[in-house]
Amino acid sequence: MCVGGANVDRKAKTIAQFEKGTSNPGRLTTSSGGVARNVAEALARLGAKVSLVTVFGDDADGAWLKKTTARAGVYLGHSTILPSKRTGTYTAILDCSGELQASVSDMALYDSLDFGFIEKKWLKIEEGDIVFMDTNFSAEVIEYIIGQSLDRGKQLIVNPVSTHKTKKLPDNLSGIDLILPNRDEAAVLSGIDIKTPDDAIEAGRQIRKRGAARALISLGAEGQCIVTDEESRHIPVLMTDVIDVTGAGDSHSAGVIFGLSTGKSLEVSAKLGTAAAIQALRSKHAVHPELSADKLYKLTGEPA
């Protein structure tokens, strides 16, 4: 079960090297997005049975987004439409190499979500073997889901989304089984300036002191770090050419969840996450349309 944002992504990619403060020639594309939505689509393409709890605006963007998400194999029966509201959008500016230069999120829609909606949906949410949550909803909703997961013994996995939205997480992270921050988000959560894998491991320890059972911190080209009761270790990354970075972190989350849902260790699941991220980096889409479990296992060399 995935809980969180579903947006329309608009990406402007420059043809030449990006120049700040001036007009850059480029091309504009529109695609489905939103962290929870992207994770749900990636899981569906990996063969998982997945539902999405989100809100759509009552507009053409929302209708299109619902259609494309359902077509990818995601069940939307637990989602809703907010009348007279605009669907969330994410607009990114990428340089010619596909690296993000700036982005703007228009997601006021999520601030309009009535807290009672999540309360009413909780019994459906906890039906999932694993609950995944991003931080697009309000701090009140986020804290409620974490608390319910703790009380009900649900396996909750959280992607903090961004440094700004990371601050919505409560001080007490008890109830989160696994948190998946990137370098900058982990720095916000831990108060540690992360420059090396050792710094990331220490950040993971500080995050665990706040209550999260496990932390998996992504360091981009420097790999990722696992911090649990049993181990603290750095895992090097597989390298690849980059077409577009948008959605790579979401695919990483999906690969990790897929691995855990099929009984793999966190280390193997982390490697599957990296493989899923590589697929996203090789595509102009947030989720590679040909993403599959077979491709992940082939990339990692791990047995299925």
XYZ file of C-alpha atoms in Angstrom, residues 25-299:
275
model
C 16.884 26.638 -25.397
C 15.332 23.302 -24.539
C 12.399 20.917 -24.714
C 9.389 20.497 -22.404
C 7.826 17.115 -21.573
C 4.871 16.111 -19.406
C 4.573 12.819 -17.516
C 2.995 11.160 -14.487
C 4.763 11.808 -11.194
C 4.576 12.062 -7.431
C 6.735 9.964 -5.122
C 4.065 7.574 -3.815
C 2.512 7.307 -7.277
C 5.881 6.604 -8.899
C 6.714 3.977 -6.279
C 3.310 2.353 -6.808
C 3.755 2.253 -10.588
C 7.262 0.818 -10.299
C 6.039 -1.879 -7.913
C 3.191 -2.740 -10.272
C 5.661 -3.097 -13.153
C 7.767 -5.359 -10.932
C 4.756 -7.636 -10.543
C 3.529 -6.566 -7.097
C -0.122 -6.089 -6.201
C -0.245 -2.445 -5.156
C -2.816 0.159 -4.145
C -2.352 3.938 -3.967
C -3.991 6.230 -1.413
C -3.791 9.763 -2.780
C -5.881 12.765 -3.838
C -6.428 14.164 -7.315
C -7.658 17.593 -8.264
C -10.962 18.008 -10.068
C -9.349 19.023 -13.349
C -8.029 17.699 -16.654
C -4.602 16.969 -15.129
C -6.226 14.826 -12.446
C -8.331 12.858 -14.924
C -5.279 12.200 -17.100
C -3.141 11.223 -14.102
C -5.740 8.759 -12.809
C -6.022 7.157 -16.225
C -2.287 6.704 -16.764
C -1.732 5.403 -13.215
C -4.535 2.845 -13.446
C -3.259 1.746 -16.846
C 0.122 0.938 -15.237
C -1.594 -1.574 -12.939
C -2.101 0.477 -9.761
C -5.410 0.111 -7.875
C -6.959 3.540 -7.158
C -10.138 2.523 -5.352
C -8.870 4.021 -2.069
C -7.981 7.411 -3.600
C -10.296 10.398 -3.986
C -10.909 13.599 -5.959
C -11.099 16.959 -4.181
C -13.707 19.178 -5.850
C -12.590 22.593 -7.105
C -8.933 21.818 -6.384
C -5.973 21.755 -8.761
C -3.935 18.562 -9.190
C -0.409 18.765 -7.822
C 2.387 19.579 -10.255
C 6.165 19.318 -10.179
C 8.165 21.384 -12.660
C 11.862 20.578 -13.069
C 14.655 22.267 -15.006
C 17.330 19.821 -16.147
C 20.625 20.536 -17.858
C 21.654 18.785 -21.062
C 23.180 15.901 -19.075
C 19.901 15.287 -17.238
C 21.016 16.722 -13.882
C 18.476 18.738 -11.903
C 19.186 22.477 -11.728
C 15.989 23.696 -10.065
C 12.408 22.653 -9.469
C 9.076 24.104 -8.344
C 6.338 22.123 -6.586
C 2.711 23.294 -6.649
C 1.126 20.927 -4.136
C -1.323 23.042 -2.149
C -3.829 20.281 -2.908
C -2.405 18.125 -0.111
C -2.915 20.868 2.473
C -6.643 20.691 1.649
C -6.900 17.011 2.517
C -9.177 16.439 5.482
C -7.440 14.453 8.248
C -10.585 12.352 8.605
C -10.011 10.913 5.134
C -6.888 9.071 6.287
C -8.592 7.951 9.501
C -11.411 6.433 7.472
C -8.928 4.776 5.105
C -6.632 3.371 7.784
C -8.174 -0.104 7.915
C -7.671 -0.348 4.157
C -4.135 1.028 4.410
C -3.082 -1.509 7.018
C -4.283 -4.369 4.804
C -1.036 -4.005 2.878
C 1.833 -6.301 3.856
C 4.056 -3.221 3.634
C 2.913 0.396 3.961
C 4.974 2.952 2.045
C 4.539 6.651 2.786
C 6.035 9.817 1.333
C 5.880 13.188 3.118
C 3.564 15.069 0.760
C 0.600 15.025 3.168
C 0.379 17.248 6.254
C 2.544 16.737 9.338
C -0.618 15.724 11.222
C -1.419 12.955 8.725
C 2.205 11.775 8.665
C 2.379 11.544 12.458
C -0.941 9.684 12.553
C 0.262 7.031 10.079
C 3.534 6.573 11.955
C 1.668 6.226 15.253
C -0.856 3.771 13.845
C 1.944 1.691 12.314
C 3.645 1.516 15.708
C 0.436 0.582 17.526
C -0.619 -2.028 14.938
C 2.828 -3.479 14.259
C 2.740 -2.572 10.551
C 5.917 -2.500 8.484
C 6.162 1.179 7.484
C 8.730 2.429 4.980
C 9.162 6.188 4.526
C 10.746 8.295 1.797
C 11.280 11.875 3.114
C 10.940 13.330 -0.461
C 12.941 16.568 0.029
C 14.834 18.552 2.648
C 11.830 20.867 3.063
C 9.294 18.061 3.474
C 11.621 16.061 5.737
C 10.846 18.659 8.413
C 7.237 17.414 8.524
C 8.410 14.207 10.189
C 7.901 14.145 13.979
C 10.817 14.150 16.408
C 9.881 10.607 17.449
C 10.254 8.283 14.456
C 9.197 5.141 16.357
C 6.844 3.253 14.060
C 9.074 3.607 10.994
C 10.639 0.253 10.153
C 12.832 1.654 7.373
C 13.561 5.222 6.307
C 15.058 5.976 2.882
C 16.614 9.464 2.881
C 19.171 10.814 0.451
C 22.294 12.601 1.657
C 20.633 15.997 2.181
C 17.520 14.580 3.835
C 19.640 12.454 6.176
C 21.600 15.572 7.114
C 18.352 17.321 8.098
C 17.195 14.295 10.097
C 20.505 13.794 11.910
C 22.098 17.246 12.105
C 25.265 15.810 10.548
C 27.030 17.299 7.517
C 27.436 14.221 5.310
C 30.585 14.262 3.186
C 31.681 10.629 3.360
C 30.073 7.193 3.745
C 31.310 7.175 7.359
C 29.408 10.416 7.934
C 26.308 8.779 6.449
C 26.640 5.803 8.781
C 26.876 8.127 11.770
C 23.842 10.031 10.468
C 21.981 6.722 10.254
C 22.839 6.003 13.876
C 21.481 9.376 14.934
C 18.295 8.790 12.915
C 17.861 5.432 14.629
C 18.208 7.178 17.999
C 15.097 9.145 17.002
C 13.201 5.851 16.779
C 13.445 4.567 13.190
C 14.343 0.872 13.272
C 16.527 0.938 10.134
C 18.003 3.535 7.799
C 19.156 3.189 4.196
C 20.847 6.400 3.065
C 21.437 7.041 -0.638
C 24.624 8.897 -1.579
C 24.161 9.068 -5.350
C 27.315 8.055 -7.185
C 28.958 7.193 -3.844
C 26.529 4.341 -3.175
C 24.340 3.809 -0.125
C 24.731 3.055 3.575
C 22.759 0.577 5.673
C 22.389 1.203 9.406
C 20.510 -1.354 11.532
C 20.873 -3.109 14.893
C 22.873 -5.835 13.198
C 25.097 -3.885 10.824
C 26.393 -0.549 9.585
C 27.945 -0.747 6.165
C 28.547 1.025 2.870
C 27.415 -0.512 -0.434
C 29.114 0.816 -3.611
C 26.853 1.853 -6.466
C 26.562 0.455 -9.979
C 27.421 3.144 -12.541
C 25.407 4.038 -15.623
C 24.869 6.735 -18.214
C 22.238 9.296 -17.250
C 19.396 10.463 -19.479
C 17.232 11.984 -16.738
C 17.532 11.885 -12.928
C 13.829 12.520 -12.284
C 12.222 9.620 -10.434
C 15.426 7.673 -9.813
C 15.004 7.916 -6.050
C 11.397 6.747 -6.311
C 12.401 3.718 -8.376
C 15.113 3.014 -5.810
C 12.459 2.977 -3.072
C 10.310 0.622 -5.151
C 13.208 -1.762 -5.751
C 13.978 -1.882 -2.024
C 10.317 -2.521 -1.155
C 10.065 -5.185 -3.847
C 13.078 -6.993 -2.429
C 11.805 -6.879 1.147
C 8.322 -8.009 0.074
C 9.832 -11.113 -1.531
C 11.862 -12.046 1.540
C 15.242 -10.629 0.520
C 17.668 -9.153 3.046
C 17.996 -5.381 3.316
C 21.401 -5.577 1.615
C 20.048 -7.456 -1.403
C 16.964 -5.228 -1.444
C 19.228 -2.161 -1.472
C 21.038 -3.562 -4.507
C 17.691 -4.176 -6.231
C 16.816 -0.576 -5.420
C 19.987 0.626 -7.109
C 19.187 -1.488 -10.156
C 15.686 0.020 -10.350
C 17.173 3.514 -10.048
C 19.549 2.733 -12.919
C 16.576 1.783 -15.069
C 14.982 5.152 -14.273
C 18.210 7.050 -15.020
C 18.317 5.407 -18.446
C 14.811 6.628 -19.287
C 13.114 9.970 -19.890
C 10.237 8.670 -17.756
C 10.121 8.788 -13.937
C 9.469 5.027 -14.046
C 11.039 3.067 -16.880
C 8.134 1.634 -18.923
C 10.018 -1.658 -19.349
C 11.005 -2.045 -15.699
C 10.877 -5.693 -14.630
C 12.094 -7.965 -11.853
C 14.154 -9.983 -14.331
C 16.101 -6.876 -15.326
C 16.817 -5.998 -11.693
C 18.182 -9.439 -10.927
C 20.231 -9.416 -14.123
C 21.798 -6.055 -13.193
